[in-house]
Structure formats: structure tokens, C-alpha cells
Short mmCIF file of C-alpha atoms and ligand atoms in Angstrom, two decimals:
data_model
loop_
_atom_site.label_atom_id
_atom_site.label_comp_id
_atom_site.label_asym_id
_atom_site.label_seq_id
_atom_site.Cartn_x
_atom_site.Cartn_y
_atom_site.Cartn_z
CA UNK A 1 80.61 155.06 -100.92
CA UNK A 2 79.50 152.90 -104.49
CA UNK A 3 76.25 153.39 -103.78
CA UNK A 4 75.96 156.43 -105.74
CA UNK A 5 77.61 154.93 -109.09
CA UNK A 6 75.71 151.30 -107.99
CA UNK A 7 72.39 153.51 -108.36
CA UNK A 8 73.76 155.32 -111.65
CA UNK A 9 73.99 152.09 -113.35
CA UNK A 10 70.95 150.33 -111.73
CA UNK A 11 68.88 153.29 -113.32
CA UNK A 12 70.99 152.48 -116.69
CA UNK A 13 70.35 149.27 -116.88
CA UNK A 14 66.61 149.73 -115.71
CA UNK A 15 66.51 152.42 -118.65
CA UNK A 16 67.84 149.97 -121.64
CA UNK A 17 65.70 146.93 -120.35
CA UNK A 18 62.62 147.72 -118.87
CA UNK A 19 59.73 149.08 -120.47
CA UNK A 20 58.03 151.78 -118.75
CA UNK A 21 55.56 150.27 -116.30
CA UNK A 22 53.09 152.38 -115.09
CA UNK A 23 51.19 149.90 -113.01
CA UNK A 24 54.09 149.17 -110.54
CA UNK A 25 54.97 152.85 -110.85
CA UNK A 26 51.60 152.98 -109.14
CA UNK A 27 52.41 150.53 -106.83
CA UNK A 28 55.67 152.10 -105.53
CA UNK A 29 53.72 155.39 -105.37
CA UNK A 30 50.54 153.54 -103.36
CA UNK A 31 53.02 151.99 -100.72
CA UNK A 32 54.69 155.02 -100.08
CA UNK A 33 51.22 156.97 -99.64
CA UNK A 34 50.78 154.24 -96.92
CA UNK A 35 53.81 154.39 -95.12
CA UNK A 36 55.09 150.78 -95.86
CA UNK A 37 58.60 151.06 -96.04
CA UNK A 38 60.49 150.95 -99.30
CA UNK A 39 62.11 147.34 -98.80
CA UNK A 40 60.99 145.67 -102.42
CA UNK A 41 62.86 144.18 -105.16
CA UNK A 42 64.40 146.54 -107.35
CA UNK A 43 62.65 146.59 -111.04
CA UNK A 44 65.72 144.23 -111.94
CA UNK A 45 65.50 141.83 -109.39
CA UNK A 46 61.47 141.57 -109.73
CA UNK A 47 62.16 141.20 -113.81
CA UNK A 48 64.42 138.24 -112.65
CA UNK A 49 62.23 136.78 -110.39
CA UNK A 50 59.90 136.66 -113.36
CA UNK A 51 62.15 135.49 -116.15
CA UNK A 52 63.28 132.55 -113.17
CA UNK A 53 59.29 131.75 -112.39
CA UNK A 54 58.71 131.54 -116.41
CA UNK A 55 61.78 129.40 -117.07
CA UNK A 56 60.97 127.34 -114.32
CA UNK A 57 57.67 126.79 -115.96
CA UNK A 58 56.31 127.45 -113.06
CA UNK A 59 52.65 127.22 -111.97
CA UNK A 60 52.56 127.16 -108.46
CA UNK A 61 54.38 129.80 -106.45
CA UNK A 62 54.75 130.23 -102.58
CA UNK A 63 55.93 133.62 -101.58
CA UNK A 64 56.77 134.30 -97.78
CA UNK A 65 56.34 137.61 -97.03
CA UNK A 66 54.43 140.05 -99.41
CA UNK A 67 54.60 143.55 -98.18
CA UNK A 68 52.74 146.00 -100.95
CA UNK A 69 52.49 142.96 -103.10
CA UNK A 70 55.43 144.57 -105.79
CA UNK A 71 57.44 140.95 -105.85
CA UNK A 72 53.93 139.31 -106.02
CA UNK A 73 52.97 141.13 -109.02
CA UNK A 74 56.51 140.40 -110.76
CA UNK A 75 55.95 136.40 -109.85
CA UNK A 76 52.34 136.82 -111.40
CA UNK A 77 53.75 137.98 -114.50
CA UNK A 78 55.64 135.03 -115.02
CA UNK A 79 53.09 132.39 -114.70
CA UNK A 80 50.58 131.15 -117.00
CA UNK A 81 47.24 130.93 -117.40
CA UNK A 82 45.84 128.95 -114.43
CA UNK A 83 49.14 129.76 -112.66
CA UNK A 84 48.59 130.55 -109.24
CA UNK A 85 50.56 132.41 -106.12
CA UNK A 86 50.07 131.49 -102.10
CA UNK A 87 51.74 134.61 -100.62
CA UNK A 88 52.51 134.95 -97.01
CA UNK A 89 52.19 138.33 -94.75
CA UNK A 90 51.89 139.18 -90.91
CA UNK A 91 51.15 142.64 -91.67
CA UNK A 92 47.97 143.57 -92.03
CA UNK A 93 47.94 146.98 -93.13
CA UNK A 94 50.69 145.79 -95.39
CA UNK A 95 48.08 143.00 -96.42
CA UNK A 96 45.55 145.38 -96.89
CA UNK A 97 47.85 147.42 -99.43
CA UNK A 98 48.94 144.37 -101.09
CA UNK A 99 45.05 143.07 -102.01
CA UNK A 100 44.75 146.77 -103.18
CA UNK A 101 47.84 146.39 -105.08
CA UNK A 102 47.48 142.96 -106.73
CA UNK A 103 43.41 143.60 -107.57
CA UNK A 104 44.99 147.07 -109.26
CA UNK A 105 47.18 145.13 -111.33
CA UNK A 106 44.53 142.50 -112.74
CA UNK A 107 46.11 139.69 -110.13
CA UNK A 108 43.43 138.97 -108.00
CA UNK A 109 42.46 135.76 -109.18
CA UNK A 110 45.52 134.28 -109.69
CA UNK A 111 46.75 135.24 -106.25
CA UNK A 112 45.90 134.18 -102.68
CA UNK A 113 47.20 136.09 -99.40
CA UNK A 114 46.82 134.50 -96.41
CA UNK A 115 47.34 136.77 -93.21
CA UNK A 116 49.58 135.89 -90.43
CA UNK A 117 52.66 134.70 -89.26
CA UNK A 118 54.43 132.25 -92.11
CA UNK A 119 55.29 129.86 -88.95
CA UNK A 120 51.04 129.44 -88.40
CA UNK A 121 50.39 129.69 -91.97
CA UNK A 122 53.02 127.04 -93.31
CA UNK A 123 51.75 124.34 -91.28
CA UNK A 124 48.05 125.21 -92.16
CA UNK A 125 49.47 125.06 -95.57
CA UNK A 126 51.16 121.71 -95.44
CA UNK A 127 47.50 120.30 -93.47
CA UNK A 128 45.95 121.21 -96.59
CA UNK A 129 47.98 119.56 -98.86
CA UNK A 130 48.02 122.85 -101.21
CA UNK A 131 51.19 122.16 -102.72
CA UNK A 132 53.88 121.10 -104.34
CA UNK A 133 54.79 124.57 -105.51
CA UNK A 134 56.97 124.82 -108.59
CA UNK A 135 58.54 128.28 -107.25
CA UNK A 136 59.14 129.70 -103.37
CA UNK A 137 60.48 133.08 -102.89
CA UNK A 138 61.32 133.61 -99.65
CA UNK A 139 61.53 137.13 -98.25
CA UNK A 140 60.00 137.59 -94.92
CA UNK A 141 61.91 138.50 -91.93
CA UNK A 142 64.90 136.95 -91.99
CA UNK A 143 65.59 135.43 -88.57
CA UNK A 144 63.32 132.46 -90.09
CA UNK A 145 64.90 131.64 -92.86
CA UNK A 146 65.67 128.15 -91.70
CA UNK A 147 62.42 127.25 -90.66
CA UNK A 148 60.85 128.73 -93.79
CA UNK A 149 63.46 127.00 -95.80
CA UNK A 150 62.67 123.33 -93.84
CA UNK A 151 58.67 124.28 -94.90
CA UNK A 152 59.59 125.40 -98.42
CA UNK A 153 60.90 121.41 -99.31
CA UNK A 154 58.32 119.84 -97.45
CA UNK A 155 56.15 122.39 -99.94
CA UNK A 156 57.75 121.62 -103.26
CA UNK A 157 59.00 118.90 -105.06
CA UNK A 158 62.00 117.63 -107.12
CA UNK A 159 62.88 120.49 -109.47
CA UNK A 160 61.44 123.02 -107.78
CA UNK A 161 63.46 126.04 -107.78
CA UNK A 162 63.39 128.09 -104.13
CA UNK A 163 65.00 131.40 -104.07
CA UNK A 164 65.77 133.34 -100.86
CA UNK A 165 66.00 137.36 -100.61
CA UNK A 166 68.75 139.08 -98.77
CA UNK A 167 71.81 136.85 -97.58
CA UNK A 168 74.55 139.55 -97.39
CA UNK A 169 73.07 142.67 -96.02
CA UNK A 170 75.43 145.01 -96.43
CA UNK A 171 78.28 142.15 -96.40
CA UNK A 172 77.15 141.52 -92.40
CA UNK A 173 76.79 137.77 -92.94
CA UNK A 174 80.88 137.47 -92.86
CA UNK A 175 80.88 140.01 -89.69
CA UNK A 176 81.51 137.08 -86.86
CA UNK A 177 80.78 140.16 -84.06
CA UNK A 178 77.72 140.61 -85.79
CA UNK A 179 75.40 138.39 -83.06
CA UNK A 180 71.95 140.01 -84.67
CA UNK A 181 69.27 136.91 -84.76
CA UNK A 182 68.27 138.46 -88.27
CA UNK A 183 72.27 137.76 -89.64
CA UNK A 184 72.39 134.47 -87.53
CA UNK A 185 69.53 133.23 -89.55
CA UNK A 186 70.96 134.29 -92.47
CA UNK A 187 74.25 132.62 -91.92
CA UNK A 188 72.55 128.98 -90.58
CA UNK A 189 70.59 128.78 -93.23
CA UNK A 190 73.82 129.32 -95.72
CA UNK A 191 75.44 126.70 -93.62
CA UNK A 192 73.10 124.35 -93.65
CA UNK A 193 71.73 124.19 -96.89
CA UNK A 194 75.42 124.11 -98.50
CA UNK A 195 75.22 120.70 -96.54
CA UNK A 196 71.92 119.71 -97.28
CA UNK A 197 72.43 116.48 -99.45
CA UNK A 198 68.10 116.71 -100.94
CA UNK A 199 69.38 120.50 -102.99
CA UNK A 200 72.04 122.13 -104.64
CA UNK A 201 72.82 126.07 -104.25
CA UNK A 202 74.26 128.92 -104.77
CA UNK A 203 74.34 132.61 -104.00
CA UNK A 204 75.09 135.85 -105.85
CA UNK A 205 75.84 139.25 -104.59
CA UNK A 206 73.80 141.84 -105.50
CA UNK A 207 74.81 145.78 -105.69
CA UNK A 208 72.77 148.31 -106.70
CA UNK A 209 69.46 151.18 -105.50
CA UNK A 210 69.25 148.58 -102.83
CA UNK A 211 72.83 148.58 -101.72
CA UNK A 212 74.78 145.35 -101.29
CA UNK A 213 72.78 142.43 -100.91
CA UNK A 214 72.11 138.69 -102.57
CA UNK A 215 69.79 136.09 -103.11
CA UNK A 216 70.55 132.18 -102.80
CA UNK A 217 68.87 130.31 -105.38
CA UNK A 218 68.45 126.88 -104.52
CA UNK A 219 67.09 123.68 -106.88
CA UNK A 220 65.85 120.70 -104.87
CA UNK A 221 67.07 117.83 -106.56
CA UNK A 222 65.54 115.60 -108.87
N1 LIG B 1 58.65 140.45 -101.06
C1 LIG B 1 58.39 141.88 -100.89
C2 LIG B 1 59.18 142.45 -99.72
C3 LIG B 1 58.90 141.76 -98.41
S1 LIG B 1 59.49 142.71 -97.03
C4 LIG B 1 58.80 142.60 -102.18
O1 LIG B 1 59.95 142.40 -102.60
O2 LIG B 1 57.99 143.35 -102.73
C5 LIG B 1 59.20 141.58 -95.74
C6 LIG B 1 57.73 141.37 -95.39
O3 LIG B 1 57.65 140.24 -94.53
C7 LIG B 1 57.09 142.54 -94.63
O4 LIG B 1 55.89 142.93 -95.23
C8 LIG B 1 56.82 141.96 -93.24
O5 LIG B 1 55.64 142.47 -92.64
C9 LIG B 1 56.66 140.49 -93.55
N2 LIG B 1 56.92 139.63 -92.40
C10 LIG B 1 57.78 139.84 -91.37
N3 LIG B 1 57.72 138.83 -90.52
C11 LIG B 1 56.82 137.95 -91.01
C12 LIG B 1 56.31 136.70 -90.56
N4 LIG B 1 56.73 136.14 -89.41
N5 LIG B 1 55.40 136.06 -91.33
C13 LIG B 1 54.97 136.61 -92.49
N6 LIG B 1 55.40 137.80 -92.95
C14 LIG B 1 56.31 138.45 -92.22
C1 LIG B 2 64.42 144.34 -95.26
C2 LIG B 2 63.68 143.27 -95.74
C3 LIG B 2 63.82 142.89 -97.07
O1 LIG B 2 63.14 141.84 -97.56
C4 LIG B 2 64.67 143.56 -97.92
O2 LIG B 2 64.77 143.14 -99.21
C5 LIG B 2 65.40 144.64 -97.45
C6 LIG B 2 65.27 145.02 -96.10
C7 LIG B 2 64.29 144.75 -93.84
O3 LIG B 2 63.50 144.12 -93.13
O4 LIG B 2 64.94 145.69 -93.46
MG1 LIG B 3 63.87 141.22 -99.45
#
């Protein structure tokens, strides 16, 4: 219905603010060759997770779930020399693409994927004391999004900034028939982390080439 004038000004906006990129032009382009379906970031939102990882100051970044690496490369653009990434993926043709993808875009050494399930990984993770991480983007499937939120504070530390991908989906969260386990993770994590005395959060809607959506950002407290 607005999805058509949502993706009119998307492109707009997209036009005025983003310099033609070639190298995640060649990204999009590799996924697609490889079948992984087109579930990124937007330009937009990647610029944003970017402009959040570099305001943040960022130097250590967890990101669960990678897919063709596109967020991954937008996080890596934020973070300074020595800065590095820990990104999470089950997938491993989608891991395969991603390596491909982050080498292609001069990222390699700044970025570390680790292949498997986020609920084996995090603990491994944790065991090896590789945090705090300044930055966690979480954007696997969603069903998990409490459990990857519980690992993302015992990850980071106060101040770090954790921001989650996808909490309206389509505006299904507030659909109480909707009994999907990917919306009922959605919706206990919202619940619980509005209570959650250690953070503070919010979330924003999102409209746009990816339909209605939203990300919570959340600050663990100082
Ligand atoms: N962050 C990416 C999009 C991620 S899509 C971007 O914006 O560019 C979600 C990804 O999470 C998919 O690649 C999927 O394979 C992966 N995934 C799904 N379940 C997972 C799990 N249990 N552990 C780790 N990754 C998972
Ligand atoms: C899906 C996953 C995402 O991370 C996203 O941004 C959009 C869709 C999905 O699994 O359908
Ligand atoms: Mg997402």
C-alpha cells in the first residue's frame, strides 16, 4: 500500500546522502549471484549502524548473525584502526559468501566469523573472555532474541550500546493472534528489557525498501 512511496523516498534520501558505493554494490550483486536472500540493512540503516558504532567510539563489535557480511562491512567502517568485529553465522554457505565479501572489501583483518549457531558460539565466546564489546548488533533469527540479548550484557560493559534488528515486522509484534515463536521472541524481549533495571531503551519504527520494521537500541547503564 506505502510501500511504493516508502521506496520512492528511501531511494531519495539514499540519492542526497550516500555516495555511490561500488563495493557494497558488489556485495548486493555477489549475494544475489548466490542465492542468499535479500534480508540486509538498507544503505540507510547500514550508514546508521556506522555513524552509531563511530559515535559510540566503538572498538569492539559483536554482530549475531552475518548473512553476506553487508551489515558487517557497514560496522567495519565505523571503527578505527585496531577496531575489531566477532560476527556470528549458522550458515555456511552464507559464511562462505560473507569471508568472500568482507576480504573483497579490505575487512579481513579487522573481522572474525565464527561458524555456527550464536547459542554454541556465545558461550564459547564468554569461556574465552573475548569481550567486553563496545557495540552488539543483533540480527540473527529472531526467536532468540532473549537469549542473545541475556549473552550480549554478559558480553559488554557499562556504556555499551546494543542494538537489535527487526522488532515490528510488518507491525506483527502488536498482533496478540499472532502465536509465531519468531514474533513471541520479539515481543519478550520488548517486555523484558523495558523492565530490565541494568539498561535503558528504546525503539523506532522503521518504513522504507524494507517495509515496516524497527530496531531497539538499547545502552547498558553506566
Ligand atoms: N545482519 C545481516 C542480515 C542477517 S539475516 C545484514 O543486515 O547484512 C539473519 C542471518 O542470521 C542469516 O544469515 C541466518 O543464517 C543467520 N542465523 C539464523 N539463525 C542463526 C543462529 N541460530 N545462529 C547464528 N546465525 C543465525
Ligand atoms: C529476516 C531477517 C532479517 O534480519 C531481516 O532484517 C529481515 C527479514 C527474515 O528472516 O525473514
Ligand atoms: Mg535484520
Amino acid at each position: 500500500m506505502n510501500d511504493l512511496l516508502w521506496t520512492k523516498v528511501d531511494r531519495y534520501l539514499a540519492n542526497a546522502l550516500l555516495p555511490e558505493d561500488l563495493i557494497l554494490e558488489e556485495v548486493l550483486r555477489s549475494s544475489e549471484a548466490a542465492d542468499i536472500p535479500s534480508i540486509q540493512v538498507s544503505a540507510l540503516q547500514g550508514k546508521l549502524l556506522m555513524l552509531l558504532v563511530q559515535a559510540q567510539g566503538a572498538r569492539r563489535i559483536l554482530e549475531i548473525g552475518t548473512l553476506a557480511g553487508y551489515s558487517t562491512i557497514w560496522l567495519a567502517r565505523g571503527l578505527p584502526d585496531g577496531g575489531r568485529i566477532v560476527t556470528l553465522e549458522a550458515d555456511a554457505h552464507h559464511a562462505q559468501i560473507a569471508q568472500s565479501n568482507i576480504a573483497k572489501a579490505g575487512y579481513a583483518n579487522k573481522v572474525e566469523l565464527r561458524l555456527g549457531r550464536a547459542l554454541k558460539t556465545l558461550p564459547i565466546l564468554a569461556n574465552e573472555r573475548i569481550g567486553p564489546f563496545d557495540f552488539v548488533f543483533i540480527d540473527a533469527d529472531k526467536k532468540h532474541i532473549p537469549e542473545y540479548f541475556d549473552w550480549s550484557l554478559k558480553l559488554s560493559r557499562p556504556g555499551s550500546l546494543i542494538v537489535v534488528d527487526n522488532v515490528v515486522r510488518d507491525g506483527q509484534v502488536v498482533d496478540l493472534a499472532n502465536r509465531e515463536a519468531n514474533i513471541a521472541g520479539v515481543r519478550s524481549f520488548l517486555e523484558r528489557v523495558g523492565q530490565d533495571p541494568r539498561v535503558e531503551a528504546t525503539a523506532m519504527q522503521t518504513v522504507g525498501m524494507k517495509g515496516h520494521d524497527g530496531f531497539a537500541v538499547v545502552r547498558v547503564k553506566s
